[in-house]
PDB file of N, CA and C in Angstrom:
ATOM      1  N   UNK A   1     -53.443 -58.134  91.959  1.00 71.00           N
ATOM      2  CA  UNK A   1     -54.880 -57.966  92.133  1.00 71.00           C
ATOM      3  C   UNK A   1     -55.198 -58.211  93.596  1.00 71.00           C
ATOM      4  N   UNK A   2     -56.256 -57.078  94.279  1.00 82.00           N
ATOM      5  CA  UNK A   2     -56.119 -57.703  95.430  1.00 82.00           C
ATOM      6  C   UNK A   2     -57.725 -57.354  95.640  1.00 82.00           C
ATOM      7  N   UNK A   3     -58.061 -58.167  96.738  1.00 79.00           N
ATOM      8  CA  UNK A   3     -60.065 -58.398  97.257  1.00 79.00           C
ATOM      9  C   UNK A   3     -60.415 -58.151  98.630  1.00 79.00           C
ATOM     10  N   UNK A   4     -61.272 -57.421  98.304  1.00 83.00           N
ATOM     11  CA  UNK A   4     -61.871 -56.725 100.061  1.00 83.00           C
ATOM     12  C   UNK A   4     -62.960 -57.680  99.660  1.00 83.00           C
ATOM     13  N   UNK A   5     -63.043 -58.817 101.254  1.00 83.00           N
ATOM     14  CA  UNK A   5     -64.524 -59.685 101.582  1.00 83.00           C
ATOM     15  C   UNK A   5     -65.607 -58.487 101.528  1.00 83.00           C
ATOM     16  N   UNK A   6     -66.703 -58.971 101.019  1.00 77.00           N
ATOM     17  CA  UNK A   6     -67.766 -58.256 101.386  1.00 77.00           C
ATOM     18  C   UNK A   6     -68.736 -57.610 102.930  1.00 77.00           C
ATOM     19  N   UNK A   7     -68.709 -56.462 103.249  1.00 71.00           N
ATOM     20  CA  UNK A   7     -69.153 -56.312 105.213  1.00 71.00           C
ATOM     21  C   UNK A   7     -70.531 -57.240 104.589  1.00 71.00           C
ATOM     22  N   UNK A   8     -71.117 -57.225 105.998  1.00 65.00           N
ATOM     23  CA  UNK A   8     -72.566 -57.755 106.313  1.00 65.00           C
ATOM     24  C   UNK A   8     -73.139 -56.602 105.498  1.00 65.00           C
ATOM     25  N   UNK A   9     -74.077 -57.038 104.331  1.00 63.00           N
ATOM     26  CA  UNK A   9     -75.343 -56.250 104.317  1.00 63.00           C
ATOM     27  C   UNK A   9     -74.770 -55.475 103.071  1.00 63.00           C
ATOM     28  N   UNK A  10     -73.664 -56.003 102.443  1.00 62.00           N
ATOM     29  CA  UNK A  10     -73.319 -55.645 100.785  1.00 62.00           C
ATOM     30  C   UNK A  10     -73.293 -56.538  99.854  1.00 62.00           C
ATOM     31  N   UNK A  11     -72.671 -56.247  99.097  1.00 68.00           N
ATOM     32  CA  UNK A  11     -72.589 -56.765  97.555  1.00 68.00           C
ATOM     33  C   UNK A  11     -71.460 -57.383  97.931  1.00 68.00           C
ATOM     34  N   UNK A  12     -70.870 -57.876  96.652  1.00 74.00           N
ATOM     35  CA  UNK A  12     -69.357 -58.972  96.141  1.00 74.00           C
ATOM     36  C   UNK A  12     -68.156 -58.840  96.698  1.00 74.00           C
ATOM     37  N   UNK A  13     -68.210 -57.413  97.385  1.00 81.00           N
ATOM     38  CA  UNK A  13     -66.875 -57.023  97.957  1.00 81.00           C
ATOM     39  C   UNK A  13     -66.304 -56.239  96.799  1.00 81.00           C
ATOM     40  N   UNK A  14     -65.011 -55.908  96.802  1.00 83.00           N
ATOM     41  CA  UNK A  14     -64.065 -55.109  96.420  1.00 83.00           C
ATOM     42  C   UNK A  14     -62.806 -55.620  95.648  1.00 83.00           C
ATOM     43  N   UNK A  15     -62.689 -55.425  94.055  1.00 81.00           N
ATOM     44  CA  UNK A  15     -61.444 -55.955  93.735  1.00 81.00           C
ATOM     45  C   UNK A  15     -61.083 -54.411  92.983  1.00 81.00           C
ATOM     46  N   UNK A  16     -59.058 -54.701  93.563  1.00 79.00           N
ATOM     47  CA  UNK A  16     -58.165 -53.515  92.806  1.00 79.00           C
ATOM     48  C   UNK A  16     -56.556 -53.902  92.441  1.00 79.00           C
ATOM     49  N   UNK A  17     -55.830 -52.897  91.916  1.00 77.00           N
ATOM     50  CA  UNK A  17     -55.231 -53.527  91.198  1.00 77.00           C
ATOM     51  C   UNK A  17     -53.770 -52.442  92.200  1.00 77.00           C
ATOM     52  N   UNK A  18     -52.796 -53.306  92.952  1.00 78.00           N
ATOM     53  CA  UNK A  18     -52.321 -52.465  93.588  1.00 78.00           C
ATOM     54  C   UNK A  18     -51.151 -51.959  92.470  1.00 78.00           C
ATOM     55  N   UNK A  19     -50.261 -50.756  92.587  1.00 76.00           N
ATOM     56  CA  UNK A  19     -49.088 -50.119  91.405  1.00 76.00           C
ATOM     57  C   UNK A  19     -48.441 -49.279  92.010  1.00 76.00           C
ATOM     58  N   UNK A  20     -47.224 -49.434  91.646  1.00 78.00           N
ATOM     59  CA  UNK A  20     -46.615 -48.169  91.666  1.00 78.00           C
ATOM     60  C   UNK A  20     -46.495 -46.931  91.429  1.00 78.00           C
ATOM     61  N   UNK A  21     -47.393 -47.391  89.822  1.00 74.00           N
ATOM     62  CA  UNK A  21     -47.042 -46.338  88.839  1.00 74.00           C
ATOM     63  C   UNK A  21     -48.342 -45.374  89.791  1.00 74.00           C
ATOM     64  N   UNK A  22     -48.414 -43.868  89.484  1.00 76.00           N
ATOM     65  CA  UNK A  22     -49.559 -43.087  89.990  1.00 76.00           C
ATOM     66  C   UNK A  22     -50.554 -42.780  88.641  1.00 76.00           C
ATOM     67  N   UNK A  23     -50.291 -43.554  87.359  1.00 79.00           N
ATOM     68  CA  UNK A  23     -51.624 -43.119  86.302  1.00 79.00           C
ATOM     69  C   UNK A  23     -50.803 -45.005  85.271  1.00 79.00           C
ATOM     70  N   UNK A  24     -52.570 -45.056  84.905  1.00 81.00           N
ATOM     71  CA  UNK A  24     -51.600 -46.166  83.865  1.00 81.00           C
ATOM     72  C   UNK A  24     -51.266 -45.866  82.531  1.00 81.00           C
ATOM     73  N   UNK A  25     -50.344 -46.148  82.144  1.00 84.00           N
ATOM     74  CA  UNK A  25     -50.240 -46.063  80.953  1.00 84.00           C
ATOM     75  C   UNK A  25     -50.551 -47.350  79.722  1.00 84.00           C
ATOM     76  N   UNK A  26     -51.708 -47.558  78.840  1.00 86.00           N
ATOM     77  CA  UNK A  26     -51.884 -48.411  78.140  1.00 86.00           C
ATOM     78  C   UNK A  26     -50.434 -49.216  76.940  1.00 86.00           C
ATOM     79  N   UNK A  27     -50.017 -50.510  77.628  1.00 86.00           N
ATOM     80  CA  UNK A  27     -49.545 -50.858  76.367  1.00 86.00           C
ATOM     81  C   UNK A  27     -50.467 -51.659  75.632  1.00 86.00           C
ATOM     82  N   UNK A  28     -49.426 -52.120  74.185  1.00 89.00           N
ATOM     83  CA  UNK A  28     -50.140 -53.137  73.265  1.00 89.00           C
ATOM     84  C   UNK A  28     -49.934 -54.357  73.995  1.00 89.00           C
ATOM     85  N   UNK A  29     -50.851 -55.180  74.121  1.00 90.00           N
ATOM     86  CA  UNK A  29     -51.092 -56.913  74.218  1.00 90.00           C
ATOM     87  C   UNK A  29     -51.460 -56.830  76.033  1.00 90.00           C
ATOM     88  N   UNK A  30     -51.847 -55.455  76.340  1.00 88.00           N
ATOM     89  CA  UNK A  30     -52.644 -55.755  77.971  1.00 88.00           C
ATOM     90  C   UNK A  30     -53.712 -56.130  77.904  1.00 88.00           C
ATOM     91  N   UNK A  31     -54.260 -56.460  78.692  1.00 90.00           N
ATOM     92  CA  UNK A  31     -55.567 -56.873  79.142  1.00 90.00           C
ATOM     93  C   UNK A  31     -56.469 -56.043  79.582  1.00 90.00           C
ATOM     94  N   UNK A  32     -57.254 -55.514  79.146  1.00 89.00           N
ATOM     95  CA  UNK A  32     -57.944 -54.213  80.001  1.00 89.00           C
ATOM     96  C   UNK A  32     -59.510 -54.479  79.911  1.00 89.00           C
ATOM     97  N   UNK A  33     -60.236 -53.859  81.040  1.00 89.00           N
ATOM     98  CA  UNK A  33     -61.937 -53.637  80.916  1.00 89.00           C
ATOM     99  C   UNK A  33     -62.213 -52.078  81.046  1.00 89.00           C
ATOM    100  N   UNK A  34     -62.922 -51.972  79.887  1.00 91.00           N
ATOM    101  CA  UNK A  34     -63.525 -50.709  79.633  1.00 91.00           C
ATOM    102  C   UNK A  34     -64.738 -50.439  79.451  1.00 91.00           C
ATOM    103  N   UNK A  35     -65.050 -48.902  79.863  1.00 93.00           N
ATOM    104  CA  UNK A  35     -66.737 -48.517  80.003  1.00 93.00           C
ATOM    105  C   UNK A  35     -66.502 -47.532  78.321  1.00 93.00           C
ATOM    106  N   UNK A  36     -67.695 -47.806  77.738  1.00 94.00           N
ATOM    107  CA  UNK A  36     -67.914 -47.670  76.487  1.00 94.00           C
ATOM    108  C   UNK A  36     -68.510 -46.101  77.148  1.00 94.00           C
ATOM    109  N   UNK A  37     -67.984 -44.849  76.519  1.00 95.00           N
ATOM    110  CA  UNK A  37     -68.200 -43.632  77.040  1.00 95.00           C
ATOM    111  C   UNK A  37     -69.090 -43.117  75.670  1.00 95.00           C
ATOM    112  N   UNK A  38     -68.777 -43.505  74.694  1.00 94.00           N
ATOM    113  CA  UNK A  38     -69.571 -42.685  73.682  1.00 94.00           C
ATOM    114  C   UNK A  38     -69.918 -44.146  72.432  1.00 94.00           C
ATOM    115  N   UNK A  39     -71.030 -43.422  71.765  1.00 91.00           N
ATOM    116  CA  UNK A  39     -71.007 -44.675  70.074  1.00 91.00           C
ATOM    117  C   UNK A  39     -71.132 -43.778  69.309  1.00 91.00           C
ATOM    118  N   UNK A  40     -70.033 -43.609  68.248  1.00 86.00           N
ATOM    119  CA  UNK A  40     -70.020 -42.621  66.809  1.00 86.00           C
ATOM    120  C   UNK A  40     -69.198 -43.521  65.825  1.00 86.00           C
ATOM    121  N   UNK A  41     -70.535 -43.508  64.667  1.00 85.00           N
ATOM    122  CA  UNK A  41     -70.923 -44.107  63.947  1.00 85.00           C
ATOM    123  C   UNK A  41     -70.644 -45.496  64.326  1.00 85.00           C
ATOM    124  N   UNK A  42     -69.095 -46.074  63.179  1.00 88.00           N
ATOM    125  CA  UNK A  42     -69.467 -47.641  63.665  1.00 88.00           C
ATOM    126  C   UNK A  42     -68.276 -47.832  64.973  1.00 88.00           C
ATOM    127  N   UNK A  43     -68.047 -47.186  65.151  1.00 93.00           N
ATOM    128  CA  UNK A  43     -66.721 -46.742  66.806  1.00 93.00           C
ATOM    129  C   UNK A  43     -67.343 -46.885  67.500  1.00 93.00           C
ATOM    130  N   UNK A  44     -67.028 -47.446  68.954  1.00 92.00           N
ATOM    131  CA  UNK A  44     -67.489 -47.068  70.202  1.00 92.00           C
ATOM    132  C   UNK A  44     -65.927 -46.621  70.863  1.00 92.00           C
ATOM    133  N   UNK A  45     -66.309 -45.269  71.957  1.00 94.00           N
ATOM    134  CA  UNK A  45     -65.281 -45.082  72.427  1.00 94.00           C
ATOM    135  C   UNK A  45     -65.018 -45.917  73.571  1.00 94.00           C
ATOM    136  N   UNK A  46     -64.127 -45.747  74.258  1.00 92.00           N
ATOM    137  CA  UNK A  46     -63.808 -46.983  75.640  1.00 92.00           C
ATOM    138  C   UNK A  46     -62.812 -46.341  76.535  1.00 92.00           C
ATOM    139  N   UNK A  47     -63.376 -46.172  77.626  1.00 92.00           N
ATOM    140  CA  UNK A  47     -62.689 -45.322  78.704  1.00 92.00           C
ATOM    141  C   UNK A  47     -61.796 -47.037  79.326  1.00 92.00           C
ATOM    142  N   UNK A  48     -60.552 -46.910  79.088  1.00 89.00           N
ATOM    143  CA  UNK A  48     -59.797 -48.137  79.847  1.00 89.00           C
ATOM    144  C   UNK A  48     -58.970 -47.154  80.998  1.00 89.00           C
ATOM    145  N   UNK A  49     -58.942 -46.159  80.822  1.00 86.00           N
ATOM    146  CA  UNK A  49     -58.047 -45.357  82.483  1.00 86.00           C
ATOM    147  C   UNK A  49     -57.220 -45.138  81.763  1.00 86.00           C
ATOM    148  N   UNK A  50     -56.447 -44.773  80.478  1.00 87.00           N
ATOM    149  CA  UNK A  50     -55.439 -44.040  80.367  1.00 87.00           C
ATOM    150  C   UNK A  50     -56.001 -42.265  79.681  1.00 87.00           C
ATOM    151  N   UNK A  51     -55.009 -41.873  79.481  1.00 88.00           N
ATOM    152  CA  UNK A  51     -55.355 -40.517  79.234  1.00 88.00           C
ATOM    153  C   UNK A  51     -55.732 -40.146  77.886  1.00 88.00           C
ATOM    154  N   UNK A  52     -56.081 -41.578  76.698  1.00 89.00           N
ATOM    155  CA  UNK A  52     -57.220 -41.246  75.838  1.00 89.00           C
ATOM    156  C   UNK A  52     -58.243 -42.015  75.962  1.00 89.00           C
ATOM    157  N   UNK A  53     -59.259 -41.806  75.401  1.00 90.00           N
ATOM    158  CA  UNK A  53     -59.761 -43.481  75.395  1.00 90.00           C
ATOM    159  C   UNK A  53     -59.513 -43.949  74.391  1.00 90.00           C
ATOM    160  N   UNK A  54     -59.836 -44.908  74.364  1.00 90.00           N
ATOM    161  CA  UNK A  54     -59.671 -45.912  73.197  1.00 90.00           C
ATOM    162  C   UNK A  54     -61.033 -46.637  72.460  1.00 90.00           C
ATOM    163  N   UNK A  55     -60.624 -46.966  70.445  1.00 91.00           N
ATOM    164  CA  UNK A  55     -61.237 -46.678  69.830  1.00 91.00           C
ATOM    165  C   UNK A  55     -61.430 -48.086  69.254  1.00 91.00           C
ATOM    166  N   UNK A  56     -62.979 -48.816  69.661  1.00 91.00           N
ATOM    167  CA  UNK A  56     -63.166 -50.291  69.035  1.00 91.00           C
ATOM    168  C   UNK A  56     -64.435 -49.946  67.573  1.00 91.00           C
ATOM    169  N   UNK A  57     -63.705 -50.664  66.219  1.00 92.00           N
ATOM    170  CA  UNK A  57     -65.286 -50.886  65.857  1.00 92.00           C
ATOM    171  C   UNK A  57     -66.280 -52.119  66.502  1.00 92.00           C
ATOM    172  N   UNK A  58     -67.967 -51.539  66.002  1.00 91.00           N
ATOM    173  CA  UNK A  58     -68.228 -52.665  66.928  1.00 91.00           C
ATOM    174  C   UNK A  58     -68.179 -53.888  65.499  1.00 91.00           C
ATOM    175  N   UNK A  59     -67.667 -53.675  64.374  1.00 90.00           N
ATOM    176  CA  UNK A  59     -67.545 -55.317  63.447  1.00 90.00           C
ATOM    177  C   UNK A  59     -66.260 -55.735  64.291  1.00 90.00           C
ATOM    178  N   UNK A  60     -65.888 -55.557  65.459  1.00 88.00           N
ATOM    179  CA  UNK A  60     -64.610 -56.262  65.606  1.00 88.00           C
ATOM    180  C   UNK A  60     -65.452 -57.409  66.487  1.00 88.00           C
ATOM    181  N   UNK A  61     -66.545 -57.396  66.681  1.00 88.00           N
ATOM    182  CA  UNK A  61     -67.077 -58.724  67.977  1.00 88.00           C
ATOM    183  C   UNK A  61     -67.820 -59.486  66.891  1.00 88.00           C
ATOM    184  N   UNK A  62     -67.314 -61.141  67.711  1.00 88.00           N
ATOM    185  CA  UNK A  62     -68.028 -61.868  66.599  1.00 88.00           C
ATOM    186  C   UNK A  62     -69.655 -61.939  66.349  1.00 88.00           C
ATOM    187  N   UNK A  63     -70.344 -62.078  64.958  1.00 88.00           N
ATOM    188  CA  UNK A  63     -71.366 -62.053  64.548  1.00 88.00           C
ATOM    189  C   UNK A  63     -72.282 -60.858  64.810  1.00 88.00           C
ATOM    190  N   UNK A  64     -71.212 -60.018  64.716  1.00 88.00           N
ATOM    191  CA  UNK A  64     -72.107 -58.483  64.474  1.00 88.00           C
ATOM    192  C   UNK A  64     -72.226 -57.748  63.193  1.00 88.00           C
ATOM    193  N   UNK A  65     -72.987 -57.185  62.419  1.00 87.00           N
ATOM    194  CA  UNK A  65     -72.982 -56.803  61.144  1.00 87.00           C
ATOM    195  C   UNK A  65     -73.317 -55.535  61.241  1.00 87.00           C
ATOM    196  N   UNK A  66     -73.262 -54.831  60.063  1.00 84.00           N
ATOM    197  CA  UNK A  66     -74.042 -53.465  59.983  1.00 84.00           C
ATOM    198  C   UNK A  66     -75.600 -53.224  60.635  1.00 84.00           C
ATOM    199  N   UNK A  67     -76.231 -54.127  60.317  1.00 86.00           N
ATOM    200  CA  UNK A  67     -78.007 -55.021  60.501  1.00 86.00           C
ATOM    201  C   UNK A  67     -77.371 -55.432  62.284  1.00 86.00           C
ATOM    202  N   UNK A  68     -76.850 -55.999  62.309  1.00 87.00           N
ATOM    203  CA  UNK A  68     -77.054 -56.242  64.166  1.00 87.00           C
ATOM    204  C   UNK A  68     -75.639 -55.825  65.100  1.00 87.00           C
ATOM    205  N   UNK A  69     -76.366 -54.742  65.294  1.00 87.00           N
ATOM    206  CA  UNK A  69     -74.570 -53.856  65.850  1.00 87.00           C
ATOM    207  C   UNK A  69     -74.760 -54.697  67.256  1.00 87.00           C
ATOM    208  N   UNK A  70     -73.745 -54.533  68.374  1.00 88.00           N
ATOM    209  CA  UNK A  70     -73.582 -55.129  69.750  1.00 88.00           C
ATOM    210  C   UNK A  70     -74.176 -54.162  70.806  1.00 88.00           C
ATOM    211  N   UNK A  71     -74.970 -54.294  71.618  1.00 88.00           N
ATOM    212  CA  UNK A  71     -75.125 -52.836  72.621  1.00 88.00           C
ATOM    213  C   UNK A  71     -74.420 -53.741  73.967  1.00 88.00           C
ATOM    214  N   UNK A  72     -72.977 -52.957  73.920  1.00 89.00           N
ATOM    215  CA  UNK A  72     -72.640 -53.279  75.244  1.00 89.00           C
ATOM    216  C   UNK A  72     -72.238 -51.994  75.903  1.00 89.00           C
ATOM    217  N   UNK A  73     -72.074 -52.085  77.258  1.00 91.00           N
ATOM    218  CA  UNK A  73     -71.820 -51.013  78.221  1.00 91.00           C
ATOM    219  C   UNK A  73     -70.219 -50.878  78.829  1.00 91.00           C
ATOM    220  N   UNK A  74     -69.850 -52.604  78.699  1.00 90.00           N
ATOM    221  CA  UNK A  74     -68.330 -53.006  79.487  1.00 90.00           C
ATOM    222  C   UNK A  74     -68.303 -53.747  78.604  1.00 90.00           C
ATOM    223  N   UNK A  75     -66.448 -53.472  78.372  1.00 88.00           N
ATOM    224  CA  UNK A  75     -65.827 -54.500  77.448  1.00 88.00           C
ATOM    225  C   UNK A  75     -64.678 -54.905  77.675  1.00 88.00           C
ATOM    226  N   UNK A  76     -64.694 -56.464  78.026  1.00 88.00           N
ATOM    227  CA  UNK A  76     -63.179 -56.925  78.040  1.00 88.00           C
ATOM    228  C   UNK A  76     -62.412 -57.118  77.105  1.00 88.00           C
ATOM    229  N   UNK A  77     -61.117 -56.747  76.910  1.00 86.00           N
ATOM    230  CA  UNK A  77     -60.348 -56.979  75.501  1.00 86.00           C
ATOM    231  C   UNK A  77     -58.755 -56.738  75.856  1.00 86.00           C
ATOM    232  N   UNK A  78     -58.251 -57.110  74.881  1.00 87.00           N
ATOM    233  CA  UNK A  78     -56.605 -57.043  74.724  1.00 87.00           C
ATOM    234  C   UNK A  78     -56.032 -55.853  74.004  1.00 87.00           C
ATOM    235  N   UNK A  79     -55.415 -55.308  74.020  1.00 83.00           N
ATOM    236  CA  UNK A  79     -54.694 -53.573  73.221  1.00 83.00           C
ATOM    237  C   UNK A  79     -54.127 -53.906  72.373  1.00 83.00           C
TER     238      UNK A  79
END
């Protein structure tokens, strides 16, 4: 993981993830943050950077029900 300081007159600065590889490929038990690209039905899809996205229900977060689904945008999670 590596961090660009912030110039004068920005935000938080800059974090990235340096690799070898030129695309990632998702395994099971990584760590990933994803942008929720679509919601169908009780699925949300999740763009994590590999070449599908990937598929959460939202009963997988705690104390969510049919009656109180989650509205998130970014999601941290494990594969």
């Amino acid at each position: 993981l590596r961090h660009k300081e912030p110039g004068s007159g920005s935000g938080g600065g800059v974090y990235w993830v340096d690799s070898q590889q030129k695309r990632y490929v998702p395994v099971k038990g990584d760590h990933v943050i994803g942008i929720v690209t679509a919601k169908s039905g009780d699925i949300f899809k999740v763009d994590v950077g590999g070449s599908e996205p990937a598929s959460l229900s939202y009963l997988s977060f705690e104390g969510a029900t049919k009656r109180n689904r989650p509205n998130v945008q970014a999601i941290s999670s494990r594969l």
